[in-house]
Coordinates of C-alpha atoms in Angstrom, one line a residue:
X1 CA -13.2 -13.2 -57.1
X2 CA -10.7 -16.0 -55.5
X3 CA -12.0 -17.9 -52.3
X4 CA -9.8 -20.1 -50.4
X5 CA -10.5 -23.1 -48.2
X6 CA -8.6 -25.3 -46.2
X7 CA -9.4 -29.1 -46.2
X8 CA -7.5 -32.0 -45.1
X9 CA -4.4 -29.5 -44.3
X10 CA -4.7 -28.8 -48.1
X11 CA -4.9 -25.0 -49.3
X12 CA -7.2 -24.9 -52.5
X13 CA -8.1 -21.7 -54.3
X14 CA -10.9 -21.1 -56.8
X15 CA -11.2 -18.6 -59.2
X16 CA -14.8 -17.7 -59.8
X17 CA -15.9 -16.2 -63.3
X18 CA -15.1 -12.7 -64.5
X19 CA -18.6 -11.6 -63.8
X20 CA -17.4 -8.1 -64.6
X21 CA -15.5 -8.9 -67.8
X22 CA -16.7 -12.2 -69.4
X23 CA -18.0 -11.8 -72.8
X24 CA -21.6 -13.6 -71.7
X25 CA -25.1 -12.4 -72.0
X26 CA -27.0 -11.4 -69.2
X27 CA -28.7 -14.8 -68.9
X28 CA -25.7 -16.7 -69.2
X29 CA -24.7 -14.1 -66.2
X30 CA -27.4 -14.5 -64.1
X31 CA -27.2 -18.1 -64.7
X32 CA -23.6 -17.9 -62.9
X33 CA -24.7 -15.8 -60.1
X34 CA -27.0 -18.4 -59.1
X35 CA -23.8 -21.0 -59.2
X36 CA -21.3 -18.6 -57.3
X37 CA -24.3 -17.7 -54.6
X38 CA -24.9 -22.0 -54.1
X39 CA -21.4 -22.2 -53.9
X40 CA -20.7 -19.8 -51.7
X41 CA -23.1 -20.4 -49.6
X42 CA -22.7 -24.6 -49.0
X43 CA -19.3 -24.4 -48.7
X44 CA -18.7 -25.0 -45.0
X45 CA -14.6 -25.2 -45.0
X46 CA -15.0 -21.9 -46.8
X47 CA -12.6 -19.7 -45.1
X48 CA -12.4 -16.2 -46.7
X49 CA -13.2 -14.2 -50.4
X50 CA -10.7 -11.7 -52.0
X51 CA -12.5 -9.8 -54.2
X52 CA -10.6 -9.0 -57.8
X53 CA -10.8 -5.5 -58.8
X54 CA -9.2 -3.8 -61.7
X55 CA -6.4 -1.2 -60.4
X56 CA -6.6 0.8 -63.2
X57 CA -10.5 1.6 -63.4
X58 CA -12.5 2.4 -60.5
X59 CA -14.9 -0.5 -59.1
X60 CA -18.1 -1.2 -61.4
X61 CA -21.5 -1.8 -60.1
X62 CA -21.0 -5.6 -60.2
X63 CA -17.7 -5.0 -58.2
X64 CA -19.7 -2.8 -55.4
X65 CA -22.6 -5.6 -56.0
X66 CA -20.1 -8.3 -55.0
X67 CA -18.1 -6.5 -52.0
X68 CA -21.4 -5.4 -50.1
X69 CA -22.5 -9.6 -50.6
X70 CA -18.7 -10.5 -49.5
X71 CA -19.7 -8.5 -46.4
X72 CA -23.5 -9.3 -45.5
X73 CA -22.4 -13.0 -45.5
X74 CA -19.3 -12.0 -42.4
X75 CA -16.6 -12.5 -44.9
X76 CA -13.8 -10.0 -44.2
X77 CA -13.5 -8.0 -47.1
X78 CA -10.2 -9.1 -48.6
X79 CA -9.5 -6.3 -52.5
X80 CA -6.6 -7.7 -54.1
X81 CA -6.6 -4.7 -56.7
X82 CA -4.9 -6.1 -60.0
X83 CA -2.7 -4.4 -62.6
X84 CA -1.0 -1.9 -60.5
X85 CA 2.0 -1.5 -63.2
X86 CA 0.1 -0.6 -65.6
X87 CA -1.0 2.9 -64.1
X88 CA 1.6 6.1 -63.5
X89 CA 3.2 6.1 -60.1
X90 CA 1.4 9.7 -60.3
X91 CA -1.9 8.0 -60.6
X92 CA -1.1 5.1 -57.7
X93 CA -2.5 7.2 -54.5
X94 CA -5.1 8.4 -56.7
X95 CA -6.8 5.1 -57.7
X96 CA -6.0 3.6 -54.6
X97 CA -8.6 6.4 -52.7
X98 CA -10.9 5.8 -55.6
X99 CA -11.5 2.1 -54.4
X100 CA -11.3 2.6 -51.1
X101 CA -14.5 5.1 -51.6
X102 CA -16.3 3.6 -54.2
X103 CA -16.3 0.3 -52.3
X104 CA -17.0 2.2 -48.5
X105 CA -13.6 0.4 -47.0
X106 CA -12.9 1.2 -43.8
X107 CA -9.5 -0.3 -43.1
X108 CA -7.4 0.2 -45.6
X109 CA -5.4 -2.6 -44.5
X110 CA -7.8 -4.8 -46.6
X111 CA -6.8 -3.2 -49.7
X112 CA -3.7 -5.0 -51.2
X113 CA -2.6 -3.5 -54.7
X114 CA -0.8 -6.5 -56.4
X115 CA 1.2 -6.5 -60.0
X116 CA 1.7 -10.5 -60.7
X117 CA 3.9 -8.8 -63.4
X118 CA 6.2 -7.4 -61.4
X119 CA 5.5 -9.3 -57.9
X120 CA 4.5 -6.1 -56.1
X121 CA 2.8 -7.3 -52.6
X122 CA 2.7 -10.6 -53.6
X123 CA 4.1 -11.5 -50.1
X124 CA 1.8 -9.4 -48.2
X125 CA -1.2 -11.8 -50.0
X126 CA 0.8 -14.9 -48.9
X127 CA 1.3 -13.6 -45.6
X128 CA -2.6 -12.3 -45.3
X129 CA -3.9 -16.3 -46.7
X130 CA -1.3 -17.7 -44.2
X131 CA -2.5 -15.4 -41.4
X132 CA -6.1 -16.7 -42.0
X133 CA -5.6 -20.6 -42.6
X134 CA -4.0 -20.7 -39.4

């Protein structure tokens, strides 16, 4: 998950554990939820959440767990979905309908499939974060 908040005119971005992937036990886990929910929470300049999903799998529990919290607390509901060219072009719609169900989106316009590899929509994330901050 990656929030973003804007103080002094300054654009800061935070990259919150790998709840889904960290190789942590379940206390150590739970120990970070508590952490990311406190954060989360206090943080009044807090301007939106992108949740980080894995394009080539569809979302996990923790994923679904995370979204529906990104939600409840008025947060947009910002999936950068990672790893797009590592899949079959075949496969692209595919997965792309997968996350869109498993997580319940209703605009698909949320849904930004991203390759840092090979720079695939990484504009249309800097134009969404711009869109926002101002």
């Amino acid at each position: 998950t990656i929030n973003f908040y804007n103080l002094d005119n300054k654009l800061r971005l935070v990259d919150l554990p790998g709840y889904g992937y960290a190789k942590a036990s379940k206390t150590d886990r739970e120990e970070w939820a508590g952490y990311i929910n406190t954060y989360l929470e206090s943080r009044e300049n807090l301007k939106e959440i992108f949740l980080l999903v894995d394009f080539r799998h569809p979302p996990t529990e923790m994923d679904k767990d995370m979204y529906e919290y990104i939600l409840f607390n008025g947060f947009s509901g910002y999936v950068v979905a990672t790893k797009v060219d590592k899949i079959k072009k075949s496969q692209f719609e595919k997965n792309k309908k997968v996350i869109l169900e498993e997580l319940k989106i209703k605009d698909k316009s949320l849904l930004i499939p991203f390759s840092s590899e090979k720079g695939l929509n990484k504009d249309l994330a800097w134009t969404t974060i711009d869109r926002i901050i101002l």
